[in-house]
Amino acid sequence: MIHVTLDIAGMYFDHTVAIHENSTVKNLMDKVKQETSNSPRGARFDYLPEPLGKNNQVNSITVEHRNGSAESRQTRHKSEQKRFYSDGIYSFADDMVVINGKVLSVDPNKSSVSAWQYYVYDKHGNEQARNNKDGRSGIARKIVAFDASPTEGGYELKEGSCVVWRLVTIFVRPSHSALSETFGPKLTCTAE
């Protein structure tokens, strides 16, 4: 068994569980969901996979904070002047669809989508996607299904790993057709 932390950015939630080696990010999330659903006190965690396709991406994440469970990380290790966020339900859903490998907004009028992304860090805080796996530094990031095992191209969770989920905004097309629509006449540079 290894100990791995699930962290949800912006929802004031992190939870460490013991899982089997070779577990997927989905296995980690299922274990956290199961452990926190039975908790009489503290935060509860839940998520839903994308309703369309293979269900190997996350659609929504929900955290219910109860009894002052949403403590700020900045004051967590202080003995006084602790800061807590309000009890209640914190829930975010993405608004993207993938059709034939292309990311699109569910609203055709929007130029961006909100999408859940996760990052895996080792016990030293190094992001796995940036590890020197093939002799180069700065390996390009790629979409890795959260239910993929290491043998299927998924991340290898190890003792002390931390999986961080963030809801990010990604442009799928320009927000304006030309620079001049937003900033006025185009600027030109001339060499002197």
XYZ file of C-alpha atoms in Angstrom:
192
model
C 0.000 0.000 0.000
C 1.105 3.560 -0.731
C -0.173 6.879 0.636
C -1.336 9.399 -1.965
C -3.030 12.792 -1.553
C -5.926 14.098 -3.642
C -6.034 17.915 -3.759
C -8.786 19.998 -5.370
C -7.552 23.521 -6.102
C -9.992 26.287 -5.233
C -12.211 24.034 -3.118
C -10.011 23.976 -0.004
C -9.849 20.191 -0.047
C -7.097 17.641 0.287
C -7.273 14.106 1.602
C -4.628 11.384 1.891
C -5.530 7.700 1.529
C -3.763 4.368 1.348
C -4.146 2.719 -2.069
C -2.553 -0.217 -3.863
C 0.505 0.275 -6.030
C -0.363 0.542 -9.747
C -3.610 2.336 -8.870
C -5.003 4.867 -11.322
C -6.007 8.445 -10.550
C -9.610 7.206 -10.793
C -8.872 4.516 -8.174
C -7.525 7.253 -5.898
C -10.622 9.400 -6.432
C -12.959 6.459 -5.810
C -11.137 5.658 -2.545
C -11.344 9.285 -1.358
C -15.044 9.395 -2.322
C -15.709 6.182 -0.374
C -13.737 7.289 2.715
C -15.270 10.746 2.921
C -18.857 9.660 2.180
C -18.945 7.766 5.479
C -17.309 10.524 7.492
C -19.645 11.856 10.200
C -17.607 15.083 10.322
C -15.436 16.926 7.844
C -15.520 17.291 4.087
C -17.225 14.950 1.632
C -15.848 14.478 -1.887
C -17.670 13.418 -5.038
C -17.097 13.549 -8.793
C -18.836 12.583 -12.020
C -17.154 11.401 -15.235
C -18.021 12.944 -18.595
C -21.508 11.755 -19.575
C -20.503 11.210 -23.221
C -17.726 9.091 -24.638
C -15.623 6.635 -22.672
C -16.119 8.322 -19.267
C -12.338 8.607 -18.880
C -12.416 12.346 -18.181
C -13.930 14.207 -15.237
C -17.022 16.362 -15.786
C -17.677 17.720 -12.299
C -16.145 17.741 -8.834
C -18.067 18.525 -5.656
C -16.831 19.029 -2.110
C -19.209 19.508 0.798
C -17.539 21.189 3.757
C -19.090 20.610 7.160
C -18.141 21.568 10.718
C -15.400 23.996 9.708
C -13.562 21.497 7.496
C -12.483 24.128 4.936
C -9.383 25.472 6.654
C -6.985 27.660 4.734
C -3.662 25.996 3.955
C -1.957 29.270 4.818
C -3.094 29.067 8.449
C -3.361 25.296 8.885
C -0.084 24.972 10.777
C -0.588 28.053 12.959
C -1.876 27.796 16.507
C -3.865 31.053 16.270
C -5.402 33.341 13.656
C -6.683 30.370 11.692
C -8.844 31.099 8.661
C -11.789 28.933 7.650
C -14.051 29.122 4.604
C -17.808 28.793 4.925
C -19.407 25.379 5.273
C -21.458 24.373 2.264
C -21.244 22.739 -1.132
C -18.485 23.748 -3.543
C -19.132 22.330 -7.021
C -17.668 23.000 -10.460
C -18.484 21.354 -13.795
C -16.668 21.686 -17.087
C -18.480 22.936 -20.179
C -16.627 21.198 -22.953
C -17.308 18.353 -25.321
C -14.853 16.431 -27.455
C -16.096 15.548 -30.935
C -13.768 13.626 -33.265
C -10.826 14.611 -31.086
C -11.634 18.336 -31.187
C -12.428 20.254 -27.982
C -15.564 22.391 -28.338
C -17.683 24.469 -25.982
C -21.208 23.293 -25.239
C -22.151 26.924 -25.953
C -21.242 27.669 -29.610
C -21.086 31.405 -28.800
C -18.240 30.978 -26.316
C -14.618 31.210 -27.387
C -13.350 29.216 -24.405
C -14.138 26.147 -22.367
C -13.736 25.269 -18.726
C -12.047 21.907 -18.348
C -10.846 19.819 -15.432
C -7.122 19.051 -15.602
C -5.005 17.109 -13.174
C -1.319 17.143 -12.370
C 0.636 14.436 -10.552
C 3.472 15.468 -8.244
C 6.017 13.228 -6.546
C 6.774 13.429 -2.821
C 9.311 16.193 -3.548
C 6.756 18.366 -5.382
C 8.063 17.649 -8.893
C 5.408 17.383 -11.574
C 5.574 14.011 -13.375
C 4.711 15.478 -16.790
C 7.875 17.558 -16.592
C 10.180 14.754 -15.431
C 13.134 13.948 -17.637
C 11.715 10.722 -19.099
C 13.438 10.670 -22.472
C 16.648 12.643 -21.997
C 14.955 16.017 -22.581
C 13.671 18.448 -20.034
C 10.242 20.045 -20.266
C 8.347 17.105 -21.767
C 5.248 18.364 -23.570
C 2.067 17.812 -21.615
C -0.602 15.576 -23.026
C -4.095 14.564 -22.033
C -3.917 11.423 -19.928
C -7.202 9.695 -19.099
C -7.689 9.556 -15.354
C -8.579 5.869 -15.521
C -5.377 4.896 -17.411
C -2.961 2.625 -15.581
C 0.809 3.100 -15.897
C 0.887 0.258 -18.447
C -1.764 2.131 -20.493
C 0.170 5.415 -20.495
C -1.210 6.720 -17.185
C 0.834 8.233 -14.398
C 2.531 6.017 -11.855
C 1.373 6.944 -8.369
C 4.058 6.368 -5.747
C 4.406 6.780 -1.996
C 3.865 10.461 -1.197
C 2.422 11.405 -4.606
C -0.121 14.217 -4.791
C -2.769 14.516 -7.502
C -4.031 18.081 -7.953
C -7.190 18.830 -9.952
C -7.791 22.356 -11.298
C -10.620 23.792 -13.349
C -8.928 25.776 -16.115
C -10.153 27.945 -18.973
C -8.873 27.111 -22.452
C -9.496 29.077 -25.640
C -10.918 26.987 -28.474
C -10.914 29.924 -30.903
C -10.030 33.625 -30.804
C -12.229 35.792 -28.601
C -12.232 38.521 -31.293
C -11.707 38.317 -35.037
C -8.987 40.981 -35.118
C -6.758 42.840 -32.703
C -8.254 46.163 -33.827
C -11.711 45.174 -32.521
C -10.357 45.247 -28.989
C -7.344 47.542 -29.002
C -8.033 50.031 -31.808
C -5.714 50.571 -34.800
C -2.912 48.073 -35.240
C 0.436 49.125 -33.893
C 3.415 48.992 -36.221
C 7.095 49.063 -35.418
C 9.632 50.630 -37.703
C 13.390 50.257 -37.490
C 15.357 53.482 -37.302
